[in-house]
Tab-separated table of C-alpha atoms and ligand atoms in Angstrom:
chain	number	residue	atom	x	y	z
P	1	UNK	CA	171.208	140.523	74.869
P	2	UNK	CA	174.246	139.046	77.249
P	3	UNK	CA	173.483	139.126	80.651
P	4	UNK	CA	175.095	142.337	82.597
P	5	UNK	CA	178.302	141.925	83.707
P	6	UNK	CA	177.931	142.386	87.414
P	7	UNK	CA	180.492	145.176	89.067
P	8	UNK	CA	181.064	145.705	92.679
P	9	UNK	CA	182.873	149.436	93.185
P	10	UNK	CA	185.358	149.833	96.098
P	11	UNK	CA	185.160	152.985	97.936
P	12	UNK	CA	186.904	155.281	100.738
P	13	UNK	CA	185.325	158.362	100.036
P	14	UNK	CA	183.005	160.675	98.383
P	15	UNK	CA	182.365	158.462	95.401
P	16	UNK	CA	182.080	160.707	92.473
P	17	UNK	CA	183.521	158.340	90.038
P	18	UNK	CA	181.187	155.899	91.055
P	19	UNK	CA	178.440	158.207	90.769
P	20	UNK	CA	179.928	159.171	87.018
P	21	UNK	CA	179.662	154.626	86.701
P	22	UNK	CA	175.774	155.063	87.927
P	23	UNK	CA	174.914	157.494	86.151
P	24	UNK	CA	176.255	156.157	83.150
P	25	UNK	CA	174.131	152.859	83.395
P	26	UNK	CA	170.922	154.733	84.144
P	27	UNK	CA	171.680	156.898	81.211
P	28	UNK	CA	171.950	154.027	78.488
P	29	UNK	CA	175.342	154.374	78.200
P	30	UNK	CA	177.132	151.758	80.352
P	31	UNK	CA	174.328	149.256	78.984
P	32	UNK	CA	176.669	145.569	79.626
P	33	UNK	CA	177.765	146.062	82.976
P	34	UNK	CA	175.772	146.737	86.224
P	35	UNK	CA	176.662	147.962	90.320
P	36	UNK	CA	175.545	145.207	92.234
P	37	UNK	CA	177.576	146.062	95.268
P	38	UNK	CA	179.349	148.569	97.095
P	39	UNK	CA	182.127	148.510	99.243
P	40	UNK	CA	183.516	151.051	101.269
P	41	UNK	CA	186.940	150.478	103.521
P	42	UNK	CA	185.176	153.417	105.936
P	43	UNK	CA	181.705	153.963	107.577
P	44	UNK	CA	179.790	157.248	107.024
P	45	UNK	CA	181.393	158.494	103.652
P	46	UNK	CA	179.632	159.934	101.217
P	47	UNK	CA	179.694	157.572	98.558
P	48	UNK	CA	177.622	154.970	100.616
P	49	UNK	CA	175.241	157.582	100.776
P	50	UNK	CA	175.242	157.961	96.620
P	51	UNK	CA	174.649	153.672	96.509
P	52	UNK	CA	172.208	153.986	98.645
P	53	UNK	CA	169.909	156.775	96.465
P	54	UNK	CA	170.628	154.032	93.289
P	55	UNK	CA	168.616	151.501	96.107
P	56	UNK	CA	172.216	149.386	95.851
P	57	UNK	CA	174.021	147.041	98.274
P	58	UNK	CA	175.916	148.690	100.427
P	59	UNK	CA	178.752	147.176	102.684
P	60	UNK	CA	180.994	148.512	105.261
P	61	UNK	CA	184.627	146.240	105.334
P	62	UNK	CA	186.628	148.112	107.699
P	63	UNK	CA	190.184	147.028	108.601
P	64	UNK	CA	190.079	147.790	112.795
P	65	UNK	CA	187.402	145.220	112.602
P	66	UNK	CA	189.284	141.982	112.198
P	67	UNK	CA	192.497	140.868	113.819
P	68	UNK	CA	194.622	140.124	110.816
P	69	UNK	CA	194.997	141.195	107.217
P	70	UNK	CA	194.133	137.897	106.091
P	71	UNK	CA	190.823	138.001	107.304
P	72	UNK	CA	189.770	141.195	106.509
P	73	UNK	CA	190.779	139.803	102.909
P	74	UNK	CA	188.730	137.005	103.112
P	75	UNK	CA	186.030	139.216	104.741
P	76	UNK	CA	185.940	141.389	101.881
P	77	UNK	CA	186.604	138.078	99.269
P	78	UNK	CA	183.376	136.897	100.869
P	79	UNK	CA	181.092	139.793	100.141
P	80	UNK	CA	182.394	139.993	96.507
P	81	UNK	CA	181.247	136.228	96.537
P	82	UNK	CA	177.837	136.552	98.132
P	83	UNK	CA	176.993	139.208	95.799
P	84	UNK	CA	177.993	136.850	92.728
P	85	UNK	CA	181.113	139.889	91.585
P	86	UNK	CA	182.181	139.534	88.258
P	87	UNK	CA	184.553	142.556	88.037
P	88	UNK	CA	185.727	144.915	90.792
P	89	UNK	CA	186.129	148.558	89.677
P	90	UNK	CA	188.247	150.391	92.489
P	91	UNK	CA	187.052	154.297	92.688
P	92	UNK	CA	188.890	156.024	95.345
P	93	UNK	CA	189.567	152.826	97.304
P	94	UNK	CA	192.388	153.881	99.561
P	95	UNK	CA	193.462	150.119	101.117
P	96	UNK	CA	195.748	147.461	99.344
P	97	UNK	CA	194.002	144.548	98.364
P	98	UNK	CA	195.465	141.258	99.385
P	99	UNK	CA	196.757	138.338	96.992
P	100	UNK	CA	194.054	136.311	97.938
P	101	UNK	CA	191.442	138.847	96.188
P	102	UNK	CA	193.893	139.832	93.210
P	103	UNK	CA	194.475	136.044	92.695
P	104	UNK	CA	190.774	135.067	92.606
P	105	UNK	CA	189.907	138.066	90.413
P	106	UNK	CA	193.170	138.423	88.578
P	107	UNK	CA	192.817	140.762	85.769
P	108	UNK	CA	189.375	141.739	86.026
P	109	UNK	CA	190.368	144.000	89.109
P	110	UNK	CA	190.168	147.570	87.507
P	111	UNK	CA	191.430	150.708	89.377
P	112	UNK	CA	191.163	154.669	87.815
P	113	UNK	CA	194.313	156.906	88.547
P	114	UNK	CA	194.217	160.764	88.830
P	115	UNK	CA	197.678	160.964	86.397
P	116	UNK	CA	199.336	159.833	83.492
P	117	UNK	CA	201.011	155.848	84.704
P	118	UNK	CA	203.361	155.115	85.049
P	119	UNK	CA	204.597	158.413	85.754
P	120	UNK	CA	203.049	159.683	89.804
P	121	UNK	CA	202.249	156.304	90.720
P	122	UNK	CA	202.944	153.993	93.710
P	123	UNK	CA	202.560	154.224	97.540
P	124	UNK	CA	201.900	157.651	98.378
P	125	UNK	CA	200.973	158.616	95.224
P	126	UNK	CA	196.989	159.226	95.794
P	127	UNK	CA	195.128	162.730	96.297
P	128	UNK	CA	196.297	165.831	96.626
P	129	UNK	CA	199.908	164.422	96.610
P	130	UNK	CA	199.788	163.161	92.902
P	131	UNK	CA	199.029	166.266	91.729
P	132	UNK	CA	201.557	167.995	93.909
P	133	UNK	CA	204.160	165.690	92.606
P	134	UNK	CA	203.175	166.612	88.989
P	135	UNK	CA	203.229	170.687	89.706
P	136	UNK	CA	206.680	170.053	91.553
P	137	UNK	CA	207.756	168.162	88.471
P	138	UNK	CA	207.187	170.942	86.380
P	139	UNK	CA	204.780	168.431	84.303
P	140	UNK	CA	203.170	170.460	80.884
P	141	UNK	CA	200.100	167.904	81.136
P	142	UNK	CA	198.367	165.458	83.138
P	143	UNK	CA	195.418	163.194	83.229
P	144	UNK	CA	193.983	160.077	84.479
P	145	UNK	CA	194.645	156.491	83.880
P	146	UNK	CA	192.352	153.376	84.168
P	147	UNK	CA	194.768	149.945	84.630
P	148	UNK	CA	194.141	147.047	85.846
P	149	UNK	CA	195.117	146.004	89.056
P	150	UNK	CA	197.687	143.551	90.489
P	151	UNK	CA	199.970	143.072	93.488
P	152	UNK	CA	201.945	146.405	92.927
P	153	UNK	CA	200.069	150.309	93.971
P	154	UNK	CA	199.066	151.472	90.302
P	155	UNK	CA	201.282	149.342	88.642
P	156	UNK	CA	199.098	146.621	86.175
P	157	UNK	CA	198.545	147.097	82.269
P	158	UNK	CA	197.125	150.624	81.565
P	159	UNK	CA	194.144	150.339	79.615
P	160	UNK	CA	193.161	153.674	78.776
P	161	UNK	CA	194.364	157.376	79.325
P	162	UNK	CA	192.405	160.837	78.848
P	163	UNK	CA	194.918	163.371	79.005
P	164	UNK	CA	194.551	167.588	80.220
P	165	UNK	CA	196.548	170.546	80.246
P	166	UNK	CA	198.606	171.694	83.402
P	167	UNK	CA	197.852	175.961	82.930
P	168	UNK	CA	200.457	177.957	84.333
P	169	UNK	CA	198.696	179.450	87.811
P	170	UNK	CA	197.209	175.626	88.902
P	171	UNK	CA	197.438	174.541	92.332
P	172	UNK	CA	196.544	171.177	93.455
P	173	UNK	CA	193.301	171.275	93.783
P	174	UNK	CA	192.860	173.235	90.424
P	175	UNK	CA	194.992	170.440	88.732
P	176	UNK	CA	192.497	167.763	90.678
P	177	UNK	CA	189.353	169.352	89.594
P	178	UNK	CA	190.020	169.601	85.527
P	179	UNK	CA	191.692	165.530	85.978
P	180	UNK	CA	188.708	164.638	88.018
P	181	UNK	CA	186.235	165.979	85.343
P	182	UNK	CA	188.003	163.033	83.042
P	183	UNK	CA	188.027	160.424	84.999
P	184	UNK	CA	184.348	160.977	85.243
P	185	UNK	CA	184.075	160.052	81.696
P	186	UNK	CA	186.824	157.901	81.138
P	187	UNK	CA	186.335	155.289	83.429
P	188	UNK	CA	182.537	154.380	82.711
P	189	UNK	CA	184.037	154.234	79.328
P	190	UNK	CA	186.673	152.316	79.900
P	191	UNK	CA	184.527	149.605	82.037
P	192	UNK	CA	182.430	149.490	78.848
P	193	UNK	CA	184.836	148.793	76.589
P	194	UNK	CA	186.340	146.195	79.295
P	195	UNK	CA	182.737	144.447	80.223
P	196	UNK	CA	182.187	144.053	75.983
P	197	UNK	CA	185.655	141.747	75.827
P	198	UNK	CA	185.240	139.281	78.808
K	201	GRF	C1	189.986	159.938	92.137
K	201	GRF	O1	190.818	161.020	91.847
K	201	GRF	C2	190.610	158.657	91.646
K	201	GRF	O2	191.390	158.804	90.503
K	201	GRF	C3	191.463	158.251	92.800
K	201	GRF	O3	190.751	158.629	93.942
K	201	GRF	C4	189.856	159.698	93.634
K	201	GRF	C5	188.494	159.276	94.051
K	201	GRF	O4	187.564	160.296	93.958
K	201	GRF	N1	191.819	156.857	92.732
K	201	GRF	P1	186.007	159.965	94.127
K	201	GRF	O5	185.843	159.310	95.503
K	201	GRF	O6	185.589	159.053	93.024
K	201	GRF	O7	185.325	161.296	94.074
């Protein structure tokens, strides 16, 4: 069998897509691809604390630690590095990464979407105010999206899309929830399918 393509997941938060991607390789079912690092733009969130129950690396990258952009890129660029990265799945990652990471991984960056691209995506488009924007819109369905990544927010090929309902009587967080429960399976899917063709 082909050596496990090694995945580092970029966090900023609570990390339940990431958890969906663990659980999925402990479960047989993300079998080519393995976590071998995560990465969190913020100290003391909760998905460190799910990495840390799957006994994985762990790192805190935060940007009021370094005096520039550039290198908190290349601090970031390094870890990917050190732990040997062959793919970066974003999940939740809230902070723009810089050309010098897209360049050096360009097109095996992957980020998952809470709608349907390229419709409700861009700056500002993340959270609660995605699915705001598609109530507001008067949208009849919504979903998730898994793209790859490049120098524009949301913007790179779309490689898969899982799509749900929007009920009369949703708010935002109602919306969120049955999107959410997608993504959960969509993107350990869709990493799957990705790891198999590289
Ligand atoms: C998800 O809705 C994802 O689509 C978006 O950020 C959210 C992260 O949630 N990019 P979680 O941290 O994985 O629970």
């Amino acid at each position: 069998m082909p050596k496990a393509v090694r995945l580092a997941v970029l966090v900023s938060g609570g990390g339940s897509n990431l958890e969906a991607i663990l659980t999925a390789r402990t479960s047989g079912q993300l079998e080519n691809a393995e976590v071998v690092l995560v990465l969190s733009s913020k100290a003391g969130v909760y998905a460190l604390e799910r990495a840390k129950k799957y006994q994985i690396e762990t790192a805190v990258v935060e940007r009021s630690a370094f005096a520039s952009d550039d290198l908190f890129q290349a601090a970031i660029l390094k870890k990917l590095a050190q732990a040997k990265v062959d793919v970066v799945c974003l999940a939740g990652y809230l902070r723009k990464l810089g050309p010098s990471i897209i360049q050096h991984y360009r097109g095996r960056i992957l980020n998952i979407h809470p709608a349907l691209l390229p419709k409700f995506g861009g700056p500002g488009m993340y959270g609660h105010f995605v699915h705001e924007a598609v109530l507001a819109a008067g949208e009849k369905e919504s979903g998730c999206s898994v793209h790859v990544v490049d120098e524009e927010f949301d913007h790179g090929p779309v490689l898969s899309q899982a799509k749900v309902p929007v009920l009369s009587g949703d708010n935002a967080e109602t919306l969120a929830a049955r999107v959410l429960e997608q993504e959960h399976k969509l993107y350990p899917k869709s990493i799957r399918e990705f790891c198999e063709k590289i």
